[in-house]
Amino acid sequence: METGTIAVKRGMAEMLKGGVIMDVTTPEQAKIAEDAGAVSVMALERVPADIRAEGGVARMSDPEIIQKIMEAVTIPVMAKARIGHFVEAQILEALEIDYIDESEVLTPADELYHINKHQFKVPFVCGARNLGEALRRIGEGAAMIRTKGEAGTGDVVEAVKHIRTVNEEIRKAVNASDEELMTIAKELQAPYELVLEVKKLGRLPVVNFAAGGIATPADAALMMQLGCDGIFVGSGIFKSDNPAARAKAIVEATTHYQDFKLLAEVSKGIGSAMRGIHVGTMKDEAKIAKRGW
Amino acid sequence: MKIGVLALQGAVREHCNSLRACGVEPVEVQYMFQLSEIGGLIIPGGESTTVGKLLVRHKMLEVLTDMGRDGFPIFGTCTGLILLAKEISGSQQPRLNLMDITVERNAFGRQIASFERDLAIPEIGEADFHAIFIRAPYIVKVGAGVRVLAKIDDKILLVRQQNLLAAAFHPELTTDLRIHQYFIRICADRP
């Protein structure tokens, strides 16, 4: 019997496909998310919009908060560690968290290196803005990828940019001749073997979710139609008027992303979305997605 | 014959690939009307509370229960096994309520305890089946009409009750097609 294998790590993400993973900060919120049909929750002290507003150093959440959330629901629970902070990851593994997000939403702990994720039995999800970044994370052992988007803004524009970039670069690799692939790997700054795998599969070798700015059922369906395997909603639910109704609507929209009548129906009467920040007006140094390398 | 894969949430793509590899055309089932086009249905791995809620919201739960009682073949893996059960330990979550089994969810523990190992399944052949278990359930008790096809110690992992088949693990994550072929035969043999 073998635990912590690539098959069980990547397989876990396969089981989340077509689902919505919601940021929660209390056991009560976790219950609301589970009742709405979330496939998993991300246990946090503060949602990204608050991290952005309050500033300071954002770290791994208090283990007590994480444990209370783990006790409140039967669905899998994820938590975030800082980029490069392998001790936070060790602590999360000791808590038996189901998935670790090595996340740019927290303040990075290492300016050069991400965590060596192969050393852990608990699987990791990491953010990416393009194919090269996604394949570097997979090379380090990530079993799941998400777009970075721009967390805590409620503006979907960056998540769209990131999935479109990944898709475009995958198409380029798929259509390339064999002798072109090493140069493509060089340009992407990605491991050659993983570029070969992308060409063979026509997609990333792991599940790829959307994250960073999804605030409405239409946003979720947009990301699904662009080819994402599922959705992370961070601040979008519990910073809105009616979290329970919005959470349920986003779950429906993620499943039936091509059913436009249903999308119209579920978008009705769910109150106002989070107010948000237009990414185009933000200074470059305020952007979280630039963190990570 | 076409076989459906319930496509509300979970590892839909993998089951479709396995069916194609067996030479059967898969249908991703999201709506009730599609149920008349297929000779059997696979309920894939995913999150059982999510899939159960979506089945209720789309009024498919009762329809599938009636079809299952009438002999329509259904194969559940992991989440699918949970949804086929009559009893889920400590849970009132929606289910199809078809198989005389009592299921324990996340019975081996959280994701850190997920594992792979070889399993003896004499019903599908002599060679062991390499089984992948992810936050897997197992069956603690079966009724009289249920045949146990695989287990580890007293943990029951693969069962058949006439037209219904349920696995605690994920044959769709491996290239061994024997369990899919076994289900396809159940669909083909249906009178």
Tab-separated table of C-alpha atoms in Angstrom:
chain	number	residue	atom	x	y	z
A	1	MET	CA	0.000	0.000	0.000
A	2	GLU	CA	1.450	3.350	-1.090
A	3	THR	CA	0.305	6.785	0.074
A	4	GLY	CA	1.219	10.260	-1.219
A	5	THR	CA	1.816	9.064	-4.802
A	6	ILE	CA	1.477	11.249	-7.876
A	7	ALA	CA	-1.639	9.263	-8.819
A	8	VAL	CA	-3.470	9.976	-5.558
A	9	LYS	CA	-2.333	13.613	-5.499
A	10	ARG	CA	-3.383	14.376	-9.083
A	11	GLY	CA	-6.376	12.059	-8.765
A	12	MET	CA	-7.710	14.074	-5.827
A	13	ALA	CA	-7.821	17.167	-8.074
A	14	GLU	CA	-9.581	15.160	-10.806
A	15	MET	CA	-12.403	14.513	-8.296
A	16	LEU	CA	-12.842	18.283	-7.752
A	17	LYS	CA	-13.391	18.987	-11.466
A	18	GLY	CA	-16.537	20.835	-12.444
A	19	GLY	CA	-16.805	22.104	-8.883
A	20	VAL	CA	-16.390	25.296	-6.873
A	21	ILE	CA	-13.858	25.765	-4.063
A	22	MET	CA	-14.809	28.610	-1.728
A	23	ASP	CA	-12.734	30.758	0.652
A	24	VAL	CA	-14.143	30.689	4.197
A	25	THR	CA	-12.964	32.202	7.469
A	26	THR	CA	-15.301	30.575	10.027
A	27	PRO	CA	-17.002	27.189	10.581
A	28	GLU	CA	-20.354	28.929	9.888
A	29	GLN	CA	-19.166	30.121	6.494
A	30	ALA	CA	-17.793	26.640	5.780
A	31	LYS	CA	-21.265	25.174	6.443
A	32	ILE	CA	-22.874	27.749	4.123
A	33	ALA	CA	-20.375	26.782	1.411
A	34	GLU	CA	-20.970	23.050	1.902
A	35	ASP	CA	-24.753	23.531	1.881
A	36	ALA	CA	-24.474	25.509	-1.356
A	37	GLY	CA	-22.686	22.560	-2.983
A	38	ALA	CA	-19.002	23.566	-2.768
A	39	VAL	CA	-16.641	20.648	-3.537
A	40	SER	CA	-14.080	21.990	-1.060
A	41	VAL	CA	-13.350	25.029	1.092
A	42	MET	CA	-10.189	27.066	1.578
A	43	ALA	CA	-9.737	27.805	5.302
A	44	LEU	CA	-8.414	31.337	5.845
A	45	GLU	CA	-8.088	33.992	8.554
A	46	ARG	CA	-8.912	36.758	6.091
A	47	VAL	CA	-10.248	36.652	2.530
A	48	PRO	CA	-7.959	38.204	-0.127
A	49	ALA	CA	-9.999	41.454	-0.313
A	50	ASP	CA	-9.332	42.034	3.399
A	51	ILE	CA	-5.677	41.045	3.112
A	52	ARG	CA	-5.401	43.629	0.337
A	53	ALA	CA	-7.239	46.328	2.328
A	54	GLU	CA	-5.442	45.761	5.628
A	55	GLY	CA	-1.919	45.312	4.274
A	56	GLY	CA	0.893	44.051	6.509
A	57	VAL	CA	2.370	40.565	6.266
A	58	ALA	CA	-0.115	37.846	5.317
A	59	ARG	CA	0.834	34.437	6.753
A	60	MET	CA	-0.561	30.920	7.111
A	61	SER	CA	-3.817	30.964	9.115
A	62	ASP	CA	-4.013	30.062	12.795
A	63	PRO	CA	-4.146	26.228	12.981
A	64	GLU	CA	-7.031	26.507	15.434
A	65	ILE	CA	-9.195	28.288	12.843
A	66	ILE	CA	-8.221	25.709	10.223
A	67	GLN	CA	-9.041	22.792	12.539
A	68	LYS	CA	-12.443	24.214	13.498
A	69	ILE	CA	-13.287	24.499	9.810
A	70	MET	CA	-12.070	20.918	9.198
A	71	GLU	CA	-14.371	19.731	11.985
A	72	ALA	CA	-17.379	21.667	10.661
A	73	VAL	CA	-17.624	20.042	7.203
A	74	THR	CA	-17.208	16.638	5.535
A	75	ILE	CA	-15.922	18.043	2.213
A	76	PRO	CA	-12.143	18.399	1.726
A	77	VAL	CA	-10.453	21.442	3.281
A	78	MET	CA	-7.533	23.353	1.780
A	79	ALA	CA	-5.266	25.984	3.359
A	80	LYS	CA	-2.609	28.399	2.156
A	81	ALA	CA	1.120	28.480	2.858
A	82	ARG	CA	3.407	31.332	1.806
A	83	ILE	CA	5.484	30.847	-1.354
A	84	GLY	CA	8.691	29.084	-0.290
A	85	HIS	CA	7.596	28.664	3.338
A	86	PHE	CA	8.044	24.917	3.612
A	87	VAL	CA	7.596	24.954	7.390
A	88	GLU	CA	4.103	26.411	7.075
A	89	ALA	CA	3.474	23.560	4.626
A	90	GLN	CA	4.865	21.028	7.127
A	91	ILE	CA	2.489	22.397	9.757
A	92	LEU	CA	-0.471	22.170	7.376
A	93	GLU	CA	0.491	18.581	6.544
A	94	ALA	CA	0.683	17.799	10.272
A	95	LEU	CA	-2.900	19.113	10.574
A	96	GLU	CA	-3.832	16.633	7.801
A	97	ILE	CA	-5.190	19.348	5.552
A	98	ASP	CA	-6.431	17.858	2.270
A	99	TYR	CA	-4.652	20.248	-0.134
A	100	ILE	CA	-2.047	23.004	0.337
A	101	ASP	CA	-2.213	26.161	-1.770
A	102	GLU	CA	1.293	27.632	-2.075
A	103	SER	CA	-0.215	31.017	-2.625
A	104	GLU	CA	0.854	34.425	-3.886
A	105	VAL	CA	-2.078	35.859	-1.894
A	106	LEU	CA	0.109	35.499	1.200
A	107	THR	CA	3.370	37.431	1.500
A	108	PRO	CA	6.180	35.363	-0.107
A	109	ALA	CA	8.747	33.896	2.299
A	110	ASP	CA	11.409	33.188	-0.329
A	111	GLU	CA	12.317	35.428	-3.281
A	112	LEU	CA	14.067	32.678	-5.239
A	113	TYR	CA	12.581	29.279	-4.540
A	114	HIS	CA	9.163	27.731	-4.300
A	115	ILE	CA	8.559	24.780	-1.964
A	116	ASN	CA	9.882	21.388	-3.099
A	117	LYS	CA	6.430	19.860	-3.174
A	118	HIS	CA	7.650	16.339	-3.965
A	119	GLN	CA	8.694	16.022	-0.311
A	120	PHE	CA	5.103	16.138	0.935
A	121	LYS	CA	2.380	13.516	1.031
A	122	VAL	CA	-0.348	16.151	0.968
A	123	PRO	CA	-0.858	17.516	-2.566
A	124	PHE	CA	-0.261	21.137	-3.615
A	125	VAL	CA	-2.083	23.584	-5.865
A	126	CYS	CA	-0.142	26.575	-7.239
A	127	GLY	CA	-1.024	29.685	-9.234
A	128	ALA	CA	0.245	30.365	-12.753
A	129	ARG	CA	-0.051	33.172	-15.300
A	130	ASN	CA	1.267	31.219	-18.268
A	131	LEU	CA	2.293	27.732	-19.396
A	132	GLY	CA	5.937	28.081	-18.358
A	133	GLU	CA	4.995	29.036	-14.811
A	134	ALA	CA	2.454	26.187	-14.628
A	135	LEU	CA	5.016	23.619	-15.815
A	136	ARG	CA	7.684	24.890	-13.414
A	137	ARG	CA	5.253	24.403	-10.529
A	138	ILE	CA	4.318	20.927	-11.792
A	139	GLY	CA	8.041	20.180	-12.072
A	140	GLU	CA	8.365	21.105	-8.382
A	141	GLY	CA	5.550	18.672	-7.570
A	142	ALA	CA	2.304	20.656	-7.799
A	143	ALA	CA	-0.617	18.266	-8.468
A	144	MET	CA	-3.066	20.987	-9.482
A	145	ILE	CA	-2.778	24.436	-11.096
A	146	ARG	CA	-5.001	27.503	-10.945
A	147	THR	CA	-4.826	30.802	-12.773
A	148	LYS	CA	-3.531	33.548	-10.509
A	149	GLY	CA	-5.978	36.145	-11.738
A	150	GLU	CA	-5.866	39.128	-9.408
A	151	ALA	CA	-7.110	37.971	-6.009
A	152	GLY	CA	-9.392	40.142	-3.906
A	153	THR	CA	-10.407	42.481	-6.749
A	154	GLY	CA	-13.627	40.920	-8.013
A	155	ASP	CA	-12.312	41.803	-11.495
A	156	VAL	CA	-12.119	38.735	-13.739
A	157	VAL	CA	-9.892	40.354	-16.386
A	158	GLU	CA	-6.587	38.929	-15.133
A	159	ALA	CA	-7.951	35.387	-14.737
A	160	VAL	CA	-9.161	35.613	-18.360
A	161	LYS	CA	-5.751	36.839	-19.478
A	162	HIS	CA	-4.000	33.967	-17.682
A	163	ILE	CA	-6.184	31.143	-19.027
A	164	ARG	CA	-6.044	32.601	-22.547
A	165	THR	CA	-2.253	32.769	-22.322
A	166	VAL	CA	-2.008	29.154	-21.092
A	167	ASN	CA	-4.381	27.966	-23.855
A	168	GLU	CA	-2.483	29.846	-26.555
A	169	GLU	CA	0.849	28.425	-25.409
A	170	ILE	CA	-0.579	24.889	-25.219
A	171	ARG	CA	-1.845	25.213	-28.806
A	172	LYS	CA	1.598	26.351	-29.890
A	173	ALA	CA	3.250	23.313	-28.259
A	174	VAL	CA	0.652	20.922	-29.705
A	175	ASN	CA	1.154	22.240	-33.242
A	176	ALA	CA	4.935	22.384	-33.019
A	177	SER	CA	7.154	19.843	-34.778
A	178	ASP	CA	9.366	17.669	-32.568
A	179	GLU	CA	12.524	19.666	-33.342
A	180	GLU	CA	10.810	22.880	-32.216
A	181	LEU	CA	9.943	21.575	-28.755
A	182	MET	CA	13.309	22.142	-27.059
A	183	THR	CA	13.303	25.764	-28.188
A	184	ILE	CA	9.713	26.119	-26.953
A	185	ALA	CA	10.788	24.665	-23.593
A	186	LYS	CA	13.648	27.161	-23.502
A	187	GLU	CA	11.337	30.077	-24.299
A	188	LEU	CA	8.769	28.962	-21.728
A	189	GLN	CA	11.529	28.275	-19.170
A	190	ALA	CA	9.779	24.961	-18.592
A	191	PRO	CA	11.016	21.372	-18.138
A	192	TYR	CA	11.362	19.722	-21.582
A	193	GLU	CA	9.692	16.454	-20.513
A	194	LEU	CA	6.600	18.343	-19.363
A	195	VAL	CA	6.419	20.241	-22.674
A	196	LEU	CA	6.453	16.833	-24.421
A	197	GLU	CA	3.617	15.701	-22.161
A	198	VAL	CA	1.572	18.819	-22.958
A	199	LYS	CA	2.033	18.152	-26.683
A	200	LYS	CA	0.905	14.553	-26.233
A	201	LEU	CA	-2.138	15.352	-24.037
A	202	GLY	CA	-3.148	18.647	-25.655
A	203	ARG	CA	-3.633	20.078	-22.169
A	204	LEU	CA	-1.825	20.469	-18.848
A	205	PRO	CA	-0.920	17.133	-17.230
A	206	VAL	CA	-2.852	18.217	-14.096
A	207	VAL	CA	-6.235	19.781	-13.403
A	208	ASN	CA	-6.384	23.560	-13.981
A	209	PHE	CA	-8.875	25.714	-12.053
A	210	ALA	CA	-9.720	29.407	-12.430
A	211	ALA	CA	-8.990	31.799	-9.564
A	212	GLY	CA	-8.519	35.484	-8.851
A	213	GLY	CA	-11.446	37.820	-9.463
A	214	ILE	CA	-14.442	35.521	-10.014
A	215	ALA	CA	-17.479	37.277	-8.493
A	216	THR	CA	-20.609	36.241	-10.422
A	217	PRO	CA	-22.204	33.094	-11.915
A	218	ALA	CA	-21.413	34.574	-15.345
A	219	ASP	CA	-17.727	34.946	-14.391
A	220	ALA	CA	-17.633	31.277	-13.369
A	221	ALA	CA	-19.276	30.137	-16.617
A	222	LEU	CA	-16.910	32.376	-18.603
A	223	MET	CA	-13.875	30.684	-17.068
A	224	MET	CA	-15.385	27.232	-17.658
A	225	GLN	CA	-16.123	28.045	-21.302
A	226	LEU	CA	-12.533	29.200	-21.683
A	227	GLY	CA	-11.472	25.689	-20.681
A	228	CYS	CA	-10.878	25.756	-16.917
A	229	ASP	CA	-11.681	22.541	-15.018
A	230	GLY	CA	-13.350	24.279	-12.058
A	231	ILE	CA	-13.513	27.469	-10.023
A	232	PHE	CA	-11.987	29.006	-6.914
A	233	VAL	CA	-14.042	31.848	-5.469
A	234	GLY	CA	-12.199	33.859	-2.876
A	235	SER	CA	-13.700	37.129	-1.706
A	236	GLY	CA	-16.517	36.933	-4.272
A	237	ILE	CA	-18.935	35.046	-2.044
A	238	PHE	CA	-18.566	36.301	1.507
A	239	LYS	CA	-17.948	39.920	0.386
A	240	SER	CA	-21.287	39.923	-1.464
A	241	ASP	CA	-24.814	40.821	-0.285
A	242	ASN	CA	-26.186	37.306	-0.046
A	243	PRO	CA	-23.403	34.716	0.250
A	244	ALA	CA	-25.663	31.621	0.450
A	245	ALA	CA	-27.640	32.498	-2.685
A	246	ARG	CA	-24.567	33.600	-4.627
A	247	ALA	CA	-22.610	30.491	-3.635
A	248	LYS	CA	-25.435	28.236	-4.834
A	249	ALA	CA	-25.775	30.171	-8.087
A	250	ILE	CA	-22.045	29.945	-8.805
A	251	VAL	CA	-22.142	26.158	-8.198
A	252	GLU	CA	-25.011	25.812	-10.717
A	253	ALA	CA	-23.275	28.055	-13.237
A	254	THR	CA	-20.061	26.012	-12.986
A	255	THR	CA	-21.907	22.744	-13.717
A	256	HIS	CA	-24.176	24.100	-16.463
A	257	TYR	CA	-21.802	26.638	-17.966
A	258	GLN	CA	-23.180	26.121	-21.468
A	259	ASP	CA	-26.863	26.372	-20.550
A	260	PHE	CA	-27.544	30.058	-21.114
A	261	LYS	CA	-31.171	29.981	-20.008
A	262	LEU	CA	-30.142	28.390	-16.732
A	263	LEU	CA	-27.341	30.959	-16.351
A	264	ALA	CA	-29.933	33.741	-16.762
A	265	GLU	CA	-32.170	32.058	-14.202
A	266	VAL	CA	-29.503	31.546	-11.513
A	267	SER	CA	-28.140	35.082	-11.969
A	268	LYS	CA	-31.488	36.557	-10.831
A	269	GLY	CA	-32.147	37.920	-7.361
A	270	ILE	CA	-28.849	37.042	-5.704
A	271	GLY	CA	-28.123	40.599	-4.508
A	272	SER	CA	-25.106	42.721	-5.388
A	273	ALA	CA	-21.711	41.249	-6.140
A	274	MET	CA	-18.689	42.490	-4.176
A	275	ARG	CA	-17.890	46.087	-5.114
A	276	GLY	CA	-14.357	45.246	-6.205
A	277	ILE	CA	-11.414	47.095	-7.695
A	278	HIS	CA	-10.869	47.694	-11.406
A	279	VAL	CA	-7.466	46.097	-12.050
A	280	GLY	CA	-6.747	48.607	-14.840
A	281	THR	CA	-6.570	51.433	-12.277
A	282	MET	CA	-4.194	49.570	-9.941
A	283	LYS	CA	-0.521	50.387	-9.608
A	284	ASP	CA	1.774	47.561	-10.672
A	285	GLU	CA	3.211	47.082	-7.171
A	286	ALA	CA	-0.306	46.492	-5.802
A	287	LYS	CA	-0.733	43.421	-8.005
A	288	ILE	CA	-0.453	40.101	-6.210
A	289	ALA	CA	-0.120	37.951	-9.345
A	290	LYS	CA	3.431	39.195	-9.907
A	291	ARG	CA	4.566	37.257	-6.833
A	292	GLY	CA	6.151	33.898	-7.629
A	293	TRP	CA	8.776	33.000	-10.238
B	1	MET	CA	-25.074	0.845	-27.341
B	2	LYS	CA	-24.145	4.141	-25.688
B	3	ILE	CA	-23.303	4.421	-21.992
B	4	GLY	CA	-23.789	7.625	-20.045
B	5	VAL	CA	-21.456	9.280	-17.560
B	6	LEU	CA	-23.244	11.565	-15.104
B	7	ALA	CA	-21.587	14.917	-15.821
B	8	LEU	CA	-22.637	17.167	-12.953
B	9	GLN	CA	-19.236	17.217	-11.240
B	10	GLY	CA	-16.147	15.016	-10.896
B	11	ALA	CA	-13.936	12.713	-12.965
B	12	VAL	CA	-16.206	12.643	-16.024
B	13	ARG	CA	-13.452	12.857	-18.657
B	14	GLU	CA	-11.610	9.804	-17.312
B	15	HIS	CA	-14.678	7.551	-17.401
B	16	CYS	CA	-15.467	8.723	-20.946
B	17	ASN	CA	-11.889	7.866	-21.972
B	18	SER	CA	-12.174	4.397	-20.389
B	19	LEU	CA	-15.469	3.738	-22.211
B	20	ARG	CA	-13.974	4.869	-25.531
B	21	ALA	CA	-10.995	2.566	-24.942
B	22	CYS	CA	-13.540	-0.267	-24.532
B	23	GLY	CA	-15.108	0.672	-27.878
B	24	VAL	CA	-18.263	2.180	-26.359
B	25	GLU	CA	-19.502	5.673	-27.141
B	26	PRO	CA	-19.870	7.739	-23.941
B	27	VAL	CA	-22.606	10.327	-23.390
B	28	GLU	CA	-22.032	13.101	-20.841
B	29	VAL	CA	-25.368	13.181	-19.039
B	30	GLN	CA	-26.512	16.495	-17.590
B	31	TYR	CA	-30.225	16.388	-18.307
B	32	MET	CA	-33.090	14.007	-17.797
B	33	PHE	CA	-33.913	13.627	-21.523
B	34	GLN	CA	-30.479	12.101	-22.134
B	35	LEU	CA	-31.306	9.123	-19.917
B	36	SER	CA	-33.438	7.592	-22.692
B	37	GLU	CA	-30.456	7.503	-25.092
B	38	ILE	CA	-28.245	5.267	-22.963
B	39	GLY	CA	-28.040	1.611	-21.971
B	40	GLY	CA	-26.396	2.250	-18.612
B	41	LEU	CA	-24.984	5.064	-16.471
B	42	ILE	CA	-21.704	5.596	-14.657
B	43	ILE	CA	-21.717	7.914	-11.643
B	44	PRO	CA	-18.112	9.097	-11.404
B	45	GLY	CA	-15.954	10.074	-8.473
B	46	GLY	CA	-16.436	13.616	-7.228
B	47	GLU	CA	-17.882	15.206	-4.114
B	48	SER	CA	-20.941	13.207	-3.067
B	49	THR	CA	-22.679	16.073	-1.251
B	50	THR	CA	-22.298	18.301	-4.330
B	51	VAL	CA	-23.515	15.715	-6.854
B	52	GLY	CA	-26.406	14.714	-4.560
B	53	LYS	CA	-27.571	18.342	-4.275
B	54	LEU	CA	-27.360	18.901	-8.031
B	55	LEU	CA	-29.385	15.699	-8.636
B	56	VAL	CA	-32.070	16.984	-6.270
B	57	ARG	CA	-32.103	20.488	-7.784
B	58	HIS	CA	-32.570	19.033	-11.260
B	59	LYS	CA	-35.154	16.482	-10.100
B	60	MET	CA	-33.063	13.604	-11.437
B	61	LEU	CA	-32.641	11.778	-8.137
B	62	GLU	CA	-36.071	10.108	-8.045
B	63	VAL	CA	-36.014	9.349	-11.753
B	64	LEU	CA	-32.700	7.517	-11.423
B	65	THR	CA	-33.959	5.638	-8.364
B	66	ASP	CA	-36.983	4.423	-10.344
B	67	MET	CA	-34.821	3.439	-13.315
B	68	GLY	CA	-32.394	1.546	-11.062
B	69	ARG	CA	-35.291	-0.377	-9.494
B	70	ASP	CA	-36.520	-1.283	-12.995
B	71	GLY	CA	-33.206	-2.922	-13.865
B	72	PHE	CA	-31.367	-0.021	-15.547
B	73	PRO	CA	-27.596	-0.662	-15.079
B	74	ILE	CA	-25.759	1.877	-12.902
B	75	PHE	CA	-22.064	1.764	-11.962
B	76	GLY	CA	-20.902	4.069	-9.167
B	77	THR	CA	-17.266	4.793	-8.325
B	78	CYS	CA	-16.413	6.381	-4.960
B	79	THR	CA	-19.018	9.186	-4.895
B	80	GLY	CA	-21.182	6.969	-7.106
B	81	LEU	CA	-20.954	4.153	-4.554
B	82	ILE	CA	-22.032	6.522	-1.787
B	83	LEU	CA	-24.991	7.755	-3.845
B	84	LEU	CA	-26.134	4.197	-4.657
B	85	ALA	CA	-26.221	3.170	-0.971
B	86	LYS	CA	-29.329	2.909	1.165
B	87	GLU	CA	-27.368	3.689	4.340
B	88	ILE	CA	-24.606	6.315	4.734
B	89	SER	CA	-23.148	6.261	8.259
B	90	GLY	CA	-23.946	9.464	10.131
B	91	SER	CA	-25.359	11.289	7.112
B	92	GLN	CA	-28.776	12.283	5.810
B	93	GLN	CA	-27.405	13.533	2.478
B	94	PRO	CA	-29.469	12.883	-0.688
B	95	ARG	CA	-28.892	9.484	-2.332
B	96	LEU	CA	-30.398	7.101	-4.887
B	97	ASN	CA	-31.246	4.635	-2.143
B	98	LEU	CA	-30.807	1.561	-4.366
B	99	MET	CA	-28.218	-0.846	-2.945
B	100	ASP	CA	-28.515	-2.770	0.300
B	101	ILE	CA	-25.197	-1.527	1.611
B	102	THR	CA	-24.042	0.603	4.537
B	103	VAL	CA	-21.269	3.013	3.532
B	104	GLU	CA	-18.767	4.878	5.648
B	105	ARG	CA	-17.567	8.108	3.935
B	106	ASN	CA	-13.862	9.084	3.966
B	107	ALA	CA	-13.451	5.800	5.809
B	108	PHE	CA	-9.684	5.462	5.371
B	109	GLY	CA	-9.081	9.056	6.553
B	110	ARG	CA	-8.337	12.394	4.919
B	111	GLN	CA	-6.367	12.931	1.680
B	112	ILE	CA	-3.012	12.178	3.375
B	113	ALA	CA	-4.246	8.589	3.825
B	114	SER	CA	-5.264	8.178	0.141
B	115	PHE	CA	-3.413	5.217	-1.345
B	116	GLU	CA	-2.933	2.796	-4.198
B	117	ARG	CA	-2.515	-0.981	-3.962
B	118	ASP	CA	-3.183	-4.213	-5.826
B	119	LEU	CA	-6.508	-5.860	-5.223
B	120	ALA	CA	-7.660	-9.421	-5.910
B	121	ILE	CA	-10.933	-9.410	-7.877
B	122	PRO	CA	-11.515	-13.045	-8.999
B	123	GLU	CA	-14.749	-12.069	-10.782
B	124	ILE	CA	-12.832	-10.119	-13.479
B	125	GLY	CA	-9.779	-12.396	-13.801
B	126	GLU	CA	-6.765	-13.849	-12.066
B	127	ALA	CA	-4.443	-10.849	-12.277
B	128	ASP	CA	-4.669	-8.296	-9.464
B	129	PHE	CA	-6.308	-4.947	-10.205
B	130	HIS	CA	-4.245	-1.872	-9.343
B	131	ALA	CA	-6.731	0.211	-7.370
B	132	ILE	CA	-6.474	3.930	-6.524
B	133	PHE	CA	-8.304	5.078	-3.390
B	134	ILE	CA	-8.886	8.821	-2.840
B	135	ARG	CA	-10.520	9.915	0.413
B	136	ALA	CA	-12.302	6.675	-0.251
B	137	PRO	CA	-15.387	5.230	1.361
B	138	TYR	CA	-15.791	1.559	2.151
B	139	ILE	CA	-18.790	-0.646	2.754
B	140	VAL	CA	-19.227	-1.882	6.309
B	141	LYS	CA	-22.322	-4.037	5.779
B	142	VAL	CA	-24.134	-5.653	2.867
B	143	GLY	CA	-27.631	-7.113	2.559
B	144	ALA	CA	-28.510	-10.612	1.367
B	145	GLY	CA	-28.772	-9.805	-2.342
B	146	VAL	CA	-25.374	-8.124	-2.582
B	147	ARG	CA	-22.316	-9.982	-3.925
B	148	VAL	CA	-18.948	-8.895	-2.528
B	149	LEU	CA	-16.383	-8.870	-5.379
B	150	ALA	CA	-13.387	-7.376	-3.540
B	151	LYS	CA	-12.340	-6.485	-0.034
B	152	ILE	CA	-9.347	-5.767	2.192
B	153	ASP	CA	-9.760	-7.415	5.590
B	154	ASP	CA	-13.361	-6.592	6.548
B	155	LYS	CA	-13.512	-3.472	4.366
B	156	ILE	CA	-15.761	-4.156	1.374
B	157	LEU	CA	-14.616	-2.353	-1.780
B	158	LEU	CA	-16.453	-3.695	-4.833
B	159	VAL	CA	-20.007	-5.030	-4.875
B	160	ARG	CA	-22.701	-6.055	-7.317
B	161	GLN	CA	-26.431	-6.238	-6.723
B	162	GLN	CA	-28.015	-7.435	-9.987
B	163	ASN	CA	-27.917	-4.412	-12.355
B	164	LEU	CA	-25.954	-2.262	-9.908
B	165	LEU	CA	-22.168	-2.159	-9.516
B	166	ALA	CA	-20.228	-0.043	-7.028
B	167	ALA	CA	-16.502	0.486	-6.385
B	168	ALA	CA	-14.820	2.390	-3.556
B	169	PHE	CA	-11.796	3.049	-5.800
B	170	HIS	CA	-11.183	4.639	-9.208
B	171	PRO	CA	-10.762	2.241	-12.158
B	172	GLU	CA	-11.077	5.294	-14.442
B	173	LEU	CA	-7.704	6.582	-13.205
B	174	THR	CA	-5.865	3.489	-14.485
B	175	THR	CA	-5.519	1.870	-17.916
B	176	ASP	CA	-6.894	-1.502	-16.723
B	177	LEU	CA	-10.299	-1.679	-18.419
B	178	ARG	CA	-11.590	-4.919	-16.889
B	179	ILE	CA	-14.104	-3.346	-14.514
B	180	HIS	CA	-15.490	-1.076	-17.245
B	181	GLN	CA	-15.753	-4.116	-19.546
B	182	TYR	CA	-17.540	-5.995	-16.765
B	183	PHE	CA	-20.075	-3.150	-16.464
B	184	ILE	CA	-20.499	-2.970	-20.248
B	185	ARG	CA	-21.395	-6.687	-20.173
B	186	ILE	CA	-24.019	-5.985	-17.472
B	187	CYS	CA	-25.504	-3.316	-19.781
B	188	ALA	CA	-25.368	-5.602	-22.844
B	189	ASP	CA	-26.914	-8.569	-20.999
B	190	ARG	CA	-29.895	-6.565	-19.782
B	191	PRO	CA	-33.022	-8.361	-21.014
